[in-house]
Short mmCIF file of C-alpha atoms in Angstrom, two decimals:
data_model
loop_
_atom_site.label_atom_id
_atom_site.label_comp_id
_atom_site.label_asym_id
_atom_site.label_seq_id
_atom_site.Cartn_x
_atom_site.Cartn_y
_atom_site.Cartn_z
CA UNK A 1 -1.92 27.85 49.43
CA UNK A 2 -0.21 26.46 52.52
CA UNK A 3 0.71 27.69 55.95
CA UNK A 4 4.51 28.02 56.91
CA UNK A 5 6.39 25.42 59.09
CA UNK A 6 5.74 25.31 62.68
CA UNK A 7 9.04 24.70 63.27
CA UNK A 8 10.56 27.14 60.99
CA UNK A 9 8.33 30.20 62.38
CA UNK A 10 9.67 29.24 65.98
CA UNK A 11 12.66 31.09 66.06
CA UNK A 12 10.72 33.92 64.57
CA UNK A 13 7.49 33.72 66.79
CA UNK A 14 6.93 37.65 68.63
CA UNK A 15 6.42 36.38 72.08
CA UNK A 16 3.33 38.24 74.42
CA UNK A 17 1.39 40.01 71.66
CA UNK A 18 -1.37 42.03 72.56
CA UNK A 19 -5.17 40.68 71.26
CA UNK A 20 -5.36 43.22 68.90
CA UNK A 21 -1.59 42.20 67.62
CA UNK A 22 -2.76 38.66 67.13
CA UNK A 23 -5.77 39.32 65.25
CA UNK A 24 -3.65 41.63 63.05
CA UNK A 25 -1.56 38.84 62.04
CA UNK A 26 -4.23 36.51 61.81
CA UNK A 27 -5.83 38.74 59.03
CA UNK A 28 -2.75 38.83 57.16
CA UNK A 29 -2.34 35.12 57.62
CA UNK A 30 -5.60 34.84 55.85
CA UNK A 31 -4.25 37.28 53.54
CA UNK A 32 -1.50 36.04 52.31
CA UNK A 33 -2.96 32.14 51.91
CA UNK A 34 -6.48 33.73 49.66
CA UNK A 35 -4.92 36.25 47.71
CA UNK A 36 -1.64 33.59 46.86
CA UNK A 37 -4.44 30.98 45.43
CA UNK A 38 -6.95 33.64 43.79
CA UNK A 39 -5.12 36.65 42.99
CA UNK A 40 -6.07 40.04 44.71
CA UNK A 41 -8.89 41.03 42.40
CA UNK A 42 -10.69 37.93 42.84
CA UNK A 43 -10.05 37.70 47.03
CA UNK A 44 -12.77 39.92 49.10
CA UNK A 45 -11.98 41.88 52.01
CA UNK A 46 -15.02 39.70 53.40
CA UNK A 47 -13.42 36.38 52.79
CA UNK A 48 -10.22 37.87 53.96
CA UNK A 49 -12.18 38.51 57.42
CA UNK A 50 -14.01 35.34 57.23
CA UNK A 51 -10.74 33.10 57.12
CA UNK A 52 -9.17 35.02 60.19
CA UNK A 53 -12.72 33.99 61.84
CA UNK A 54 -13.63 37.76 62.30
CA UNK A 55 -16.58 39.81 60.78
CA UNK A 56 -15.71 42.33 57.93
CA UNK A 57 -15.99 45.55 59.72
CA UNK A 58 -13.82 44.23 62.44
CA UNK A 59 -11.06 44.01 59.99
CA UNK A 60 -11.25 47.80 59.16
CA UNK A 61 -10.34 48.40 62.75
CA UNK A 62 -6.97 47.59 61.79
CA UNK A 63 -6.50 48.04 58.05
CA UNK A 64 -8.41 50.66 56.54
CA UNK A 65 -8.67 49.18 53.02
CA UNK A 66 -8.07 46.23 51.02
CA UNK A 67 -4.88 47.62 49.48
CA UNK A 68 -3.32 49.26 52.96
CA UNK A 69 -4.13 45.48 53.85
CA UNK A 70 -1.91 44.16 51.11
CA UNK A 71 0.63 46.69 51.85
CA UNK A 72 1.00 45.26 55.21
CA UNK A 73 1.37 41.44 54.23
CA UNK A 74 4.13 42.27 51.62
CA UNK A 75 5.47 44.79 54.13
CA UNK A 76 5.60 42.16 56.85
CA UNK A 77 6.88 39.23 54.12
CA UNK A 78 9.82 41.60 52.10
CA UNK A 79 11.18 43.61 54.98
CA UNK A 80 13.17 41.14 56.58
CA UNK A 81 14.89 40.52 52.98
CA UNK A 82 15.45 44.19 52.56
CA UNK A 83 17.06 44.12 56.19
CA UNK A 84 19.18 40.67 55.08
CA UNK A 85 20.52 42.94 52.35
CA UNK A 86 21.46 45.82 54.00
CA UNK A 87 22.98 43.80 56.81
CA UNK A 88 25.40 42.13 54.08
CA UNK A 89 25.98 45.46 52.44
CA UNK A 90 27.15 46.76 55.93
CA UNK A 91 29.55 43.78 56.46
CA UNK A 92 31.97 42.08 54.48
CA UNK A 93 29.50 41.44 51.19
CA UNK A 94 29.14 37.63 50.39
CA UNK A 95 26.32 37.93 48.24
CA UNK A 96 26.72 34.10 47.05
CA UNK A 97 24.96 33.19 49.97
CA UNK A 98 22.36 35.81 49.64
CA UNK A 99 20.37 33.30 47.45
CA UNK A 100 19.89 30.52 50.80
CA UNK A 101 19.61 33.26 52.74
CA UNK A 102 16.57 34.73 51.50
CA UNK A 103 15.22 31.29 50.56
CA UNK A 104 15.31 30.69 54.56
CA UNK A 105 13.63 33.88 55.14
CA UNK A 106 10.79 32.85 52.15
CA UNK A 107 10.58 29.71 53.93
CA UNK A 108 8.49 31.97 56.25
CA UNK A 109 6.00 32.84 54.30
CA UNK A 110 5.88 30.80 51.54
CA UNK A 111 2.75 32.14 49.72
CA UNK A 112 4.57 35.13 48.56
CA UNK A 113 6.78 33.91 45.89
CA UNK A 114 3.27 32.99 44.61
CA UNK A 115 2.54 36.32 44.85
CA UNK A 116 5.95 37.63 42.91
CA UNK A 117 4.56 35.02 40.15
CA UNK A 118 1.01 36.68 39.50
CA UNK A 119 2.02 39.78 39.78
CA UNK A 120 4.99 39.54 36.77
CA UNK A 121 2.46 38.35 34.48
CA UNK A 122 -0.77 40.42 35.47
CA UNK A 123 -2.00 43.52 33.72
CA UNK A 124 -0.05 46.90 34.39
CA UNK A 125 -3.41 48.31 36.18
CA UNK A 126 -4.28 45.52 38.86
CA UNK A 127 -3.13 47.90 41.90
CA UNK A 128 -2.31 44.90 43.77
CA UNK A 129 0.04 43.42 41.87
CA UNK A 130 1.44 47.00 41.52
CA UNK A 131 2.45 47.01 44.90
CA UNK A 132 4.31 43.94 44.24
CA UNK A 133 6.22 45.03 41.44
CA UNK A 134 7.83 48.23 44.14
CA UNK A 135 8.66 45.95 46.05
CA UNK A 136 10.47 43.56 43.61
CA UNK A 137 12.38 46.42 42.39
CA UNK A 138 13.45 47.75 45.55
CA UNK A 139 14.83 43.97 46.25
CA UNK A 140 16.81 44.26 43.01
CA UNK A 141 18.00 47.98 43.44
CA UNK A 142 19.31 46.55 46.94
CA UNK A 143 21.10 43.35 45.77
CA UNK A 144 22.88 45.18 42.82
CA UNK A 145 24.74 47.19 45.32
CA UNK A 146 26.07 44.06 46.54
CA UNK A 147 27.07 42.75 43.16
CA UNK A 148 31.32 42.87 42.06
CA UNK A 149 31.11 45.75 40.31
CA UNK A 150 33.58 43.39 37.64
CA UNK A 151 29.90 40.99 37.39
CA UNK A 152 30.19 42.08 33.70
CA UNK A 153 27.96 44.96 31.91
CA UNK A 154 24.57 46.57 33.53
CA UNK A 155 22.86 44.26 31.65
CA UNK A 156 24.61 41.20 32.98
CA UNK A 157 24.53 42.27 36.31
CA UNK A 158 20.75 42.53 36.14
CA UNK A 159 19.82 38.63 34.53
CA UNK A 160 22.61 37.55 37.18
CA UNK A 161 20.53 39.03 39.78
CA UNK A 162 17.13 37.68 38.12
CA UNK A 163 18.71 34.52 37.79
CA UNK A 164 19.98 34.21 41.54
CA UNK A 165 16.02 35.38 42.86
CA UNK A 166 14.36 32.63 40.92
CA UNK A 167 16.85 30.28 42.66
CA UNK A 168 15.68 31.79 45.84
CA UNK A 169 11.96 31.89 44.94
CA UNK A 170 11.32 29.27 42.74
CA UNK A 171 11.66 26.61 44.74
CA UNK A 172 8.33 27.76 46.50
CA UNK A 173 6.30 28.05 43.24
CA UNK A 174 7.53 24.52 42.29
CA UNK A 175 5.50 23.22 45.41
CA UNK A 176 3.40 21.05 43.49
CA UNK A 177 5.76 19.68 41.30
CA UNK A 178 7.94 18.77 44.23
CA UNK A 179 5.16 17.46 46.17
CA UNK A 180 4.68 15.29 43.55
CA UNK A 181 8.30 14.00 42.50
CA UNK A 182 9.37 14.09 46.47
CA UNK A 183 6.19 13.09 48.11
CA UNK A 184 7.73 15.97 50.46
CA UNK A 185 6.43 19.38 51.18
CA UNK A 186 8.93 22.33 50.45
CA UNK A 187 8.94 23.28 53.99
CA UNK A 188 10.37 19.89 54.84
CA UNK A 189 13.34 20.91 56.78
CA UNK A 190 15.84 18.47 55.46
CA UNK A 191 14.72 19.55 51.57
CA UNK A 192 15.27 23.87 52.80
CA UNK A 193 18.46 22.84 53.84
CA UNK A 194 19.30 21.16 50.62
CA UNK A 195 18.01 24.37 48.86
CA UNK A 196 19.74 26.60 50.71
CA UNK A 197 23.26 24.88 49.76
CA UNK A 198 22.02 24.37 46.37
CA UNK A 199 21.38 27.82 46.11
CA UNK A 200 24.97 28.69 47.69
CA UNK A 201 26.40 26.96 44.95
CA UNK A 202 24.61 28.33 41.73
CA UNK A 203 24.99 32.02 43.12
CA UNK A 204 28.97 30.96 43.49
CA UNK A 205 28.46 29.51 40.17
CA UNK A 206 27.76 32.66 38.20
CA UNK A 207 29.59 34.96 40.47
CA UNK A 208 32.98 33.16 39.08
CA UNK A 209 32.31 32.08 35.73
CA UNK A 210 34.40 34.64 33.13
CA UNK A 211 32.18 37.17 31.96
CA UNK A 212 32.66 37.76 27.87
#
C-alpha cells in the first residue's frame, strides 16, 4: 500500500475543509491503503479507525457501516473517471487518450487498481468486492459509448475496452515490479508522464488496426 504523490494531489487538494471534512478523508485514506493490502474481509472497521488516529465509534459518526464506508472510498476514487468520460462523450470523443487520462486521474489514488485486482478474482459473495465489480461495469458501459461504433463486433469492442483499462490500471498493480526494475516509484512524475503517452499510443494502436 502506498500514499499518492504530494505533488500530484496538489492541483486536486479541496482548500478550507471543515474538521469534520478532514477526518472524513482521513478515514478513507486509511481505507483505501488497509483494505488495498488485506482485502475488505480481512480489514476491521477498528483498524480502519486506528490508522486515521481516531477511536472506532468516532468513525460511525460519519460512515454508518463498514460497507457505506467502502462505498464512499470507491465513490470518491471512480467518480472523477465517470465525469472524464462523460466530459469526452459531451465533446468531440477522442477516446485514444482516454487511457492517460484516467491513468492521471488513478495516479490519485493509486491503491484502487489494487482494489479492481482483488475484487476480479474474489468469490461472487464478498460484498465488498461486489461493490467493486458496479462500479467496473459502469466504467465500461460509459467508455463503450465512446467507442467507433466501426471498433468491430460487440465482442471486440468489449476486449478493446478491457485491453485499453489494463493499460490504464496496470501500471499501478505492477508497482513492485517497477520498483524493482526502475528503482522508481510509479508515482514518479517523469515515469506517469511516460505512461500516459505510452498509453496514448496503444489505445491509438488498436483503435486503427483493421478489424477482421
Amino acid at each position: 500500500m502506498r500514499p499518492a504523490d504530494t505533488d500530484t494531489k496538489m492541483n486536486h487538494a479541496t482548500p478550507q475543509l471543515s474538521k469534520g471534512e478532514r477526518t472524513a478523508r482521513r478515514i478513507l485514506d486509511a481505507a483505501e491503503a488497509l483494505v488495498s493490502a488485506r482485502g475488505y474481509r480481512a480489514t476491521t472497521v477498528r483498524e480502519i479507525a486506528r490508522a486515521a488516529g481516531i477511536q472506532e465509534p468516532g468513525l460511525y459518526n460519519h460512515f454508518k457501516s463498514k460497507e457505506a464506508l467502502f462505498s464512499a472510498m470507491l465513490d470518491r476514487a471512480l467518480q472523477p473517471l465517470a465525469t472524464a468520460i462523460d466530459q469526452q462523450l459531451q465533446a468531440t470523443p477522442a477516446f485514444e487518450k482516454l487511457p492517460g487520462q484516467i491513468g492521471g486521474l488513478l495516479a490519485l489514488h493509486p491503491n484502487i487498481p489494487i482494489l479492481f485486482q482483488q475484487a476480479l478474482m474474489a468469490p461472487h459473495d464478498n460484498p465488498g468486492h461486489e461493490l467493486v465489480i458496479v462500479w467496473l461495469k459502469r466504467l465500461m458501459e460509459k467508455g463503450l459509448e465512446l467507442l467507433p461504433t466501426n471498433s468491430g463486433s460487440s465482442d471486440t469492442r468489449i476486449l478493446h475496452l478491457i485491453a485499453m483499462f489494463n493499460i490504464a490500471s496496470g501500471y499501478f498493480t505492477a508497482n513492485t515490479l517497477i520498483e524493482a526494475l526502475l528503482e522508481k516509484s510509479t508515482l514518479n512524475s517523469d515515469l506517469l508522464a511516460q505512461q500516459r503517452s505510452l498509453a496514448d499510443e496503444l489505445a491509438a494502436f488498436l483503435l486503427q488496426r483493421k478489424i477482421p
